[in-house]
PDB file of C-alpha atoms in Angstrom:
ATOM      1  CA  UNK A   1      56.603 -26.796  64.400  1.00 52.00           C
ATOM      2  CA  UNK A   2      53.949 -25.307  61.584  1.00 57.00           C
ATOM      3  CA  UNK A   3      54.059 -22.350  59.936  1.00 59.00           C
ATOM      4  CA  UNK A   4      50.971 -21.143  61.483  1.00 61.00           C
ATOM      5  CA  UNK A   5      51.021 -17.740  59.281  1.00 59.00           C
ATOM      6  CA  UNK A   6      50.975 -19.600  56.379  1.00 57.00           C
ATOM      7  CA  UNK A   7      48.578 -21.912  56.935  1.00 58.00           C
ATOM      8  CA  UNK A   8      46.512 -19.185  58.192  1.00 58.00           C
ATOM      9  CA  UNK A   9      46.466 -17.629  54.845  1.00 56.00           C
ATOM     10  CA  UNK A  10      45.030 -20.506  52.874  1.00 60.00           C
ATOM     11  CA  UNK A  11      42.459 -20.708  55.362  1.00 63.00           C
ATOM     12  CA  UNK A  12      40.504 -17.913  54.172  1.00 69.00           C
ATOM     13  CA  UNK A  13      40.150 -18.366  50.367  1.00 72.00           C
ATOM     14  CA  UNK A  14      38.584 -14.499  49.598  1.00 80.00           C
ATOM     15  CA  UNK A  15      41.988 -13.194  50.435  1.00 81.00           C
ATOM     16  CA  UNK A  16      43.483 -14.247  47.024  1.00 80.00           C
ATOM     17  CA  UNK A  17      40.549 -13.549  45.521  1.00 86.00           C
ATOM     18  CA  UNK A  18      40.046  -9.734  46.569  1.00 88.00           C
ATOM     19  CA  UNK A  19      44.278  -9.443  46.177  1.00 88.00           C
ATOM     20  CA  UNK A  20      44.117 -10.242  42.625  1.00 90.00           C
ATOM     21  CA  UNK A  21      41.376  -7.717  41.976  1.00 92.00           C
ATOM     22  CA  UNK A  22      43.187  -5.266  43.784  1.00 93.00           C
ATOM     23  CA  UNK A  23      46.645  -5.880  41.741  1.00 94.00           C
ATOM     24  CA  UNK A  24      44.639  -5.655  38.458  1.00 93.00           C
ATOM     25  CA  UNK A  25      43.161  -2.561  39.741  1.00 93.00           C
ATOM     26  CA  UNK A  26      46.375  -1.200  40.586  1.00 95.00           C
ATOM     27  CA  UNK A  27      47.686  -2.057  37.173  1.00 92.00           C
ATOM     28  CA  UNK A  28      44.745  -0.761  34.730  1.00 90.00           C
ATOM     29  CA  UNK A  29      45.431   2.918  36.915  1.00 90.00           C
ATOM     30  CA  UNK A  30      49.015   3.052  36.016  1.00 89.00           C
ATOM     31  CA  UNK A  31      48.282   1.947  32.419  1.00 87.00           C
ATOM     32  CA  UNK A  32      45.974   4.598  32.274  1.00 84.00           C
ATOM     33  CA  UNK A  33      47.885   7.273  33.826  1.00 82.00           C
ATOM     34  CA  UNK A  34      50.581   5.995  31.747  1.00 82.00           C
ATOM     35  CA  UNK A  35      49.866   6.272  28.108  1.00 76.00           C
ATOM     36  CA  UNK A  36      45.561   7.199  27.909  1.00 70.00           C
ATOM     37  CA  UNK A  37      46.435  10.405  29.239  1.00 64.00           C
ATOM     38  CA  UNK A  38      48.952  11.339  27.505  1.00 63.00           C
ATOM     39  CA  UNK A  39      46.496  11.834  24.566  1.00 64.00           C
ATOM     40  CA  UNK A  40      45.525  15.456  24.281  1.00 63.00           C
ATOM     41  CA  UNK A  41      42.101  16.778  22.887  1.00 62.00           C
ATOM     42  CA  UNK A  42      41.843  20.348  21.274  1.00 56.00           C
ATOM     43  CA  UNK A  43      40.436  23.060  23.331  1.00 56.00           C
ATOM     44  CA  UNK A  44      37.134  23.707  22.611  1.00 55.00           C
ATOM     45  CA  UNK A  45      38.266  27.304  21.519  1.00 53.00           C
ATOM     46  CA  UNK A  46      40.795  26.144  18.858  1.00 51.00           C
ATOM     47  CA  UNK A  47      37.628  24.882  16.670  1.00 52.00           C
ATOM     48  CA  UNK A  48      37.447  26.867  13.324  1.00 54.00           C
ATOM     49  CA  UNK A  49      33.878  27.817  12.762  1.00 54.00           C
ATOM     50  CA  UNK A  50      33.462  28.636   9.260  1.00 56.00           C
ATOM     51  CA  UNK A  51      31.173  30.749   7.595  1.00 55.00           C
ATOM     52  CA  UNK A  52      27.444  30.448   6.252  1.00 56.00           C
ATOM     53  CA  UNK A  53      28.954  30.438   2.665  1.00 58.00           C
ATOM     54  CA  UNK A  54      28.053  25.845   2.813  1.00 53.00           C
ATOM     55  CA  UNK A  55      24.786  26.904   4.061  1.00 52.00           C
ATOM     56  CA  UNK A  56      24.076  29.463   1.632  1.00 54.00           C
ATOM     57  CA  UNK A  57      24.846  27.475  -1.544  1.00 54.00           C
ATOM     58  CA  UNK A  58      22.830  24.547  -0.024  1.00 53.00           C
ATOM     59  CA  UNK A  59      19.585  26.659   0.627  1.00 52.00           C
ATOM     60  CA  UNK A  60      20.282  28.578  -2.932  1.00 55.00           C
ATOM     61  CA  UNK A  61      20.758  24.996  -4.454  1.00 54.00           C
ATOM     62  CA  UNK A  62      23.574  25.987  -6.172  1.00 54.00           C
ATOM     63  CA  UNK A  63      26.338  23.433  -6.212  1.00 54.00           C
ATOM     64  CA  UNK A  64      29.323  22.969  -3.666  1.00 53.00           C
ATOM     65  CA  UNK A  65      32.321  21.536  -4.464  1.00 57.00           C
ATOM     66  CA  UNK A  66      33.577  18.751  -2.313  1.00 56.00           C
ATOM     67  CA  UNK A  67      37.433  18.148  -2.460  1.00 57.00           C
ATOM     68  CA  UNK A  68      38.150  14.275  -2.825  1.00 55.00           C
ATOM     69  CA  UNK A  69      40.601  12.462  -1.726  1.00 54.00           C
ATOM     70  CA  UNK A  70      43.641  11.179  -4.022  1.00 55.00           C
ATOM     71  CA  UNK A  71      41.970   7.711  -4.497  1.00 57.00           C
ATOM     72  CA  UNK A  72      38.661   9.222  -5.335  1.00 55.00           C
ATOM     73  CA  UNK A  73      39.834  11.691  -7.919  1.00 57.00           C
ATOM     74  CA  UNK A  74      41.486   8.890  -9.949  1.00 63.00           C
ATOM     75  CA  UNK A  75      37.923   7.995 -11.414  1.00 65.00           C
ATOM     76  CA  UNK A  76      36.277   9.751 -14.252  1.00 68.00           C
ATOM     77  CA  UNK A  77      32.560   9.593 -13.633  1.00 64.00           C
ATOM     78  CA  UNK A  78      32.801  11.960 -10.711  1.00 63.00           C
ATOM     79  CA  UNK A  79      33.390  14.897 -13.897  1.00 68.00           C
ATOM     80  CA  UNK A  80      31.214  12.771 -16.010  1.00 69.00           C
ATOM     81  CA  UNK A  81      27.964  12.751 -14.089  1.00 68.00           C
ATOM     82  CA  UNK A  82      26.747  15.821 -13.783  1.00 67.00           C
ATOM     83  CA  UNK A  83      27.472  15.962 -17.476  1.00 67.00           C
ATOM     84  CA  UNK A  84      24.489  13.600 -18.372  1.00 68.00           C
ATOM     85  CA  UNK A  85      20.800  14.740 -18.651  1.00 69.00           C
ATOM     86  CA  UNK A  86      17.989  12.614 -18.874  1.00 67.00           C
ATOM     87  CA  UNK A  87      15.032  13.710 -20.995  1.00 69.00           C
ATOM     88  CA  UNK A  88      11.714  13.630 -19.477  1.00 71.00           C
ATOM     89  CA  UNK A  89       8.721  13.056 -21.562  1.00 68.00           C
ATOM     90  CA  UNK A  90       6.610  16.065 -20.649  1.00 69.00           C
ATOM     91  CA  UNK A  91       2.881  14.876 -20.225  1.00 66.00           C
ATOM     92  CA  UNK A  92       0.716  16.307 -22.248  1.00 64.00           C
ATOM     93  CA  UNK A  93       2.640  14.105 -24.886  1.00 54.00           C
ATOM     94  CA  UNK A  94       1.119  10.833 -23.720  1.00 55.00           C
ATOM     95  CA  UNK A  95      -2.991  10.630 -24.199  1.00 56.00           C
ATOM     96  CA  UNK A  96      -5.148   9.930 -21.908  1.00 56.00           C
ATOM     97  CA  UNK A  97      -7.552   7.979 -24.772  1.00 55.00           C
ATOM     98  CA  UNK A  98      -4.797   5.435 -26.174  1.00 51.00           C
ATOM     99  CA  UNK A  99      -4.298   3.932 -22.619  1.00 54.00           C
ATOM    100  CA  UNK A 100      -5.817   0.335 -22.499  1.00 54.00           C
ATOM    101  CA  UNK A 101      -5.138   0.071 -18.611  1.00 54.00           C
ATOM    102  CA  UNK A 102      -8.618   0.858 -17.683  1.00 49.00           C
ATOM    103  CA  UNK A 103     -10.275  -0.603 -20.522  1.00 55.00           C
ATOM    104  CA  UNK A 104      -8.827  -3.868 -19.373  1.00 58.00           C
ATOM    105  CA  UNK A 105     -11.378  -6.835 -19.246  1.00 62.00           C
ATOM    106  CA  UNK A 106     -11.686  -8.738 -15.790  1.00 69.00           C
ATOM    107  CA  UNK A 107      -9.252 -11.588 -15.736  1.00 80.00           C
ATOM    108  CA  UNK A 108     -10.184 -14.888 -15.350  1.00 86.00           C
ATOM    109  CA  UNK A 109      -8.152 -17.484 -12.567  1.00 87.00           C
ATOM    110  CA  UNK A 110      -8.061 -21.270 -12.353  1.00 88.00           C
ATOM    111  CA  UNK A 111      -6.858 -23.219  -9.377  1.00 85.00           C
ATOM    112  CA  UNK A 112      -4.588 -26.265 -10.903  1.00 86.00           C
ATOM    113  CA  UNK A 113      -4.944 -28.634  -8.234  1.00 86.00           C
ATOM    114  CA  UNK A 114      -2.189 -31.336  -9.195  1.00 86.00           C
ATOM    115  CA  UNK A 115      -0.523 -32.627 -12.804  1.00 87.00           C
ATOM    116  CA  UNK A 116       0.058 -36.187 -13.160  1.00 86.00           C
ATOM    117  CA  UNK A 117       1.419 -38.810 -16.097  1.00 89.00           C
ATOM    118  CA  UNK A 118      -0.996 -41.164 -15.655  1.00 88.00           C
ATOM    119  CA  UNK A 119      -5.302 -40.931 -16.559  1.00 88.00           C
ATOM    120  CA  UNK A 120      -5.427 -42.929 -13.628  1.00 89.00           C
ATOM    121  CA  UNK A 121      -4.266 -40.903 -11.171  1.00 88.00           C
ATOM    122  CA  UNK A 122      -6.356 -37.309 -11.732  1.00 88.00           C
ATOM    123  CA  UNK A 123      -9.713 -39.054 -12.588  1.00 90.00           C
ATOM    124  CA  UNK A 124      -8.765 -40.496  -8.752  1.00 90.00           C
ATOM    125  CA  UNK A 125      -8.077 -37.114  -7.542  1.00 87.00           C
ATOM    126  CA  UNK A 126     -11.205 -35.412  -9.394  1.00 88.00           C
ATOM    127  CA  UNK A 127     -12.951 -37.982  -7.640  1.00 89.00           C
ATOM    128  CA  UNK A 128     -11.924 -37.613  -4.350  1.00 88.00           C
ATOM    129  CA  UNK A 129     -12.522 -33.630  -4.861  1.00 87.00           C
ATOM    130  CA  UNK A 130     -16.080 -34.428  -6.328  1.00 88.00           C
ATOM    131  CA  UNK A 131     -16.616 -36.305  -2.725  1.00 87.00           C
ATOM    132  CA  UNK A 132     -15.796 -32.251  -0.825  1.00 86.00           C
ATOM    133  CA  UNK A 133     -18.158 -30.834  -3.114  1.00 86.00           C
ATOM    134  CA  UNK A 134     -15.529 -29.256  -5.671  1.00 85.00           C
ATOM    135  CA  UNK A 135     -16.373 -29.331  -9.426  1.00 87.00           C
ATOM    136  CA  UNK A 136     -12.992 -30.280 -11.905  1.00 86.00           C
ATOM    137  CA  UNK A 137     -11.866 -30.919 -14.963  1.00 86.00           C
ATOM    138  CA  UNK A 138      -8.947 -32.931 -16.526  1.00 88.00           C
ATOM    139  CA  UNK A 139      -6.768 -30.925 -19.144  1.00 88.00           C
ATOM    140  CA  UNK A 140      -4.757 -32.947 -21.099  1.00 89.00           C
ATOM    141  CA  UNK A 141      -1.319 -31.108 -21.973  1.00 86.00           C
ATOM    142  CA  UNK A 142       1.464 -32.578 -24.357  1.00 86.00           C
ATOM    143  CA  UNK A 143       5.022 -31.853 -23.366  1.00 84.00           C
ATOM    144  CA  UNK A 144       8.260 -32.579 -24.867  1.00 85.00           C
ATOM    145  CA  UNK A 145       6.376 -36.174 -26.446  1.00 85.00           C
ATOM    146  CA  UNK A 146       4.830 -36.848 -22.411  1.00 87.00           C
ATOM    147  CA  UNK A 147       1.138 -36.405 -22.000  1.00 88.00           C
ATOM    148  CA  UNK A 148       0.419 -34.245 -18.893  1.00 89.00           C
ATOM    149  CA  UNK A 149      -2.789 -34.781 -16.947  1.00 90.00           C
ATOM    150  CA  UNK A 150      -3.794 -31.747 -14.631  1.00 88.00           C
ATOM    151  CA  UNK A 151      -6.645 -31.594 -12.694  1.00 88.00           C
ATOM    152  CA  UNK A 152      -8.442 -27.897 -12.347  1.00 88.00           C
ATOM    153  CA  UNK A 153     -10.943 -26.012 -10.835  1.00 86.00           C
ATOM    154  CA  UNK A 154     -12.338 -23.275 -12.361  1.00 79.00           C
ATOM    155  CA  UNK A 155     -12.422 -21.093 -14.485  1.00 85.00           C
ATOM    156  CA  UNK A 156     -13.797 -18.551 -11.731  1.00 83.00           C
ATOM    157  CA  UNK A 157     -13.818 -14.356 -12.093  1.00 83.00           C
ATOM    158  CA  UNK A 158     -13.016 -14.303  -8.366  1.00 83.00           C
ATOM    159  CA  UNK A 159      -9.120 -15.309  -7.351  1.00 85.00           C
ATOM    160  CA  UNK A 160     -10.415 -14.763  -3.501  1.00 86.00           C
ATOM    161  CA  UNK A 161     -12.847 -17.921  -3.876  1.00 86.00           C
ATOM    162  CA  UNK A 162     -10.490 -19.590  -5.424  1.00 85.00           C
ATOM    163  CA  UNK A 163      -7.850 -18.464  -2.901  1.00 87.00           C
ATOM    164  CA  UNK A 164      -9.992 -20.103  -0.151  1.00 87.00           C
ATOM    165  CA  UNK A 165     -10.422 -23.568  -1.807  1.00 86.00           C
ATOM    166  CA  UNK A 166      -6.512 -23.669  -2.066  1.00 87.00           C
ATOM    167  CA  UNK A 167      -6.520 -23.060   1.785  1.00 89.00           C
ATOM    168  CA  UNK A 168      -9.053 -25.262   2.328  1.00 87.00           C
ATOM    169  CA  UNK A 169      -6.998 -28.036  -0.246  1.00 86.00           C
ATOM    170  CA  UNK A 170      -3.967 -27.240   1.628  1.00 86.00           C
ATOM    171  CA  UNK A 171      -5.559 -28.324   4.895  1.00 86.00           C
ATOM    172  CA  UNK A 172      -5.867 -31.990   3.261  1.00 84.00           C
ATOM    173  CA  UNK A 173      -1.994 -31.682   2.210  1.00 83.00           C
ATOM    174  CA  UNK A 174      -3.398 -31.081  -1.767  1.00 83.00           C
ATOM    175  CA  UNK A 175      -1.364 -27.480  -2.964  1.00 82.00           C
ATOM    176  CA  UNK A 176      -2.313 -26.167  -5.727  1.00 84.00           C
ATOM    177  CA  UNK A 177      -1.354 -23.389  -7.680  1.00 84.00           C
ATOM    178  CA  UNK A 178      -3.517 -20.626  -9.188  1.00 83.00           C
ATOM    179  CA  UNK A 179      -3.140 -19.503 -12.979  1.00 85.00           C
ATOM    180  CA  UNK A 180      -4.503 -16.370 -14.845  1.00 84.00           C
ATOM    181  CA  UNK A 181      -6.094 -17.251 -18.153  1.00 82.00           C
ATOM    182  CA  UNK A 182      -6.273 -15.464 -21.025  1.00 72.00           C
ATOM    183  CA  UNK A 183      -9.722 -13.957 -21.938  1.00 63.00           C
ATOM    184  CA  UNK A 184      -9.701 -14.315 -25.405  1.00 54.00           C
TER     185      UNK A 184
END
């Protein structure tokens, strides 16, 4: 003969489920109860309010002095500090005429398009940018014993015109990169 009980156990598969919640539930209470309450918070009334002395000194910007702890107090520049002054130049000692920030000229910008090795190669690309409708030149640039060719547009006042011919170069995969020249 079967165990009928038994079996009739297995047959509904929630049982186990909703026992195991129910022991864990069990357990996290008396884990709780156990040890969580045991810690005790200060009564409200045991709080020390102290005075309006902090307050004072801040809204008097005078200074307060801030105990530190041991590890702090092993370092010098915390009694150093507020021994060192900085001297401000006061303004009327700087004039106004001697300034050469507005008496700047306009600067000048040119797009550099690409920099080869080879002639060959940036009369090509000053070609193919003659064929868009963009004007170039080839500068020729020694470095290190290597002659440099790069291919440029410009010189233009404007670094927005020149901004949208690198965005429109950039849409046929060309980057270039745009310099400020001198003006002298």
């Amino acid at each position: 003969m079967k165990n009928t009980k038994f079996i009739a156990l297995y047959k509904y598969k929630y049982t186990w489920i909703i026992s195991g919640l129910l022991a864990g539930l069990i357990l996290d209470l008396i884990i709780y109860f156990l040890f969580l309450s045991s810690i005790e918070e200060p009564p409200i009334s045991d709080i020390l309010i102290t005075d309006n002395e902090n307050v004072r000194n801040i809204s008097n910007n005078t200074e307060i002095q801030i105990p530190l702890s041991h590890e702090a107090s092993s370092f010098d520049f915390f009694e150093e500090l507020p021994l060192f002054e900085v001297d401000t130049i006061p303004k009327e000692t700087i004039p106004d005429g001697d300034t050469m920030i507005d008496q700047q000229l306009p600067s000048r910008y040119v797009l550099q398009v690409a920099s080869f090795n080879n002639r060959y190669d940036s009369e090509r690309l000053r070609e193919e940018l003659f064929l868009t409708g963009l004007e170039s030149h080839i500068e020729t640039n020694f470095i290190n014993d290597e002659i440099y060719y790069r291919v440029l547009i410009g010189p233009n006042d404007n670094r927005d015109e020149l901004n949208i011919i690198r965005r429109n170069l950039l849409n046929q995969d060309i980057a270039g990169i745009i310099k400020t020249i001198s003006n002298e």
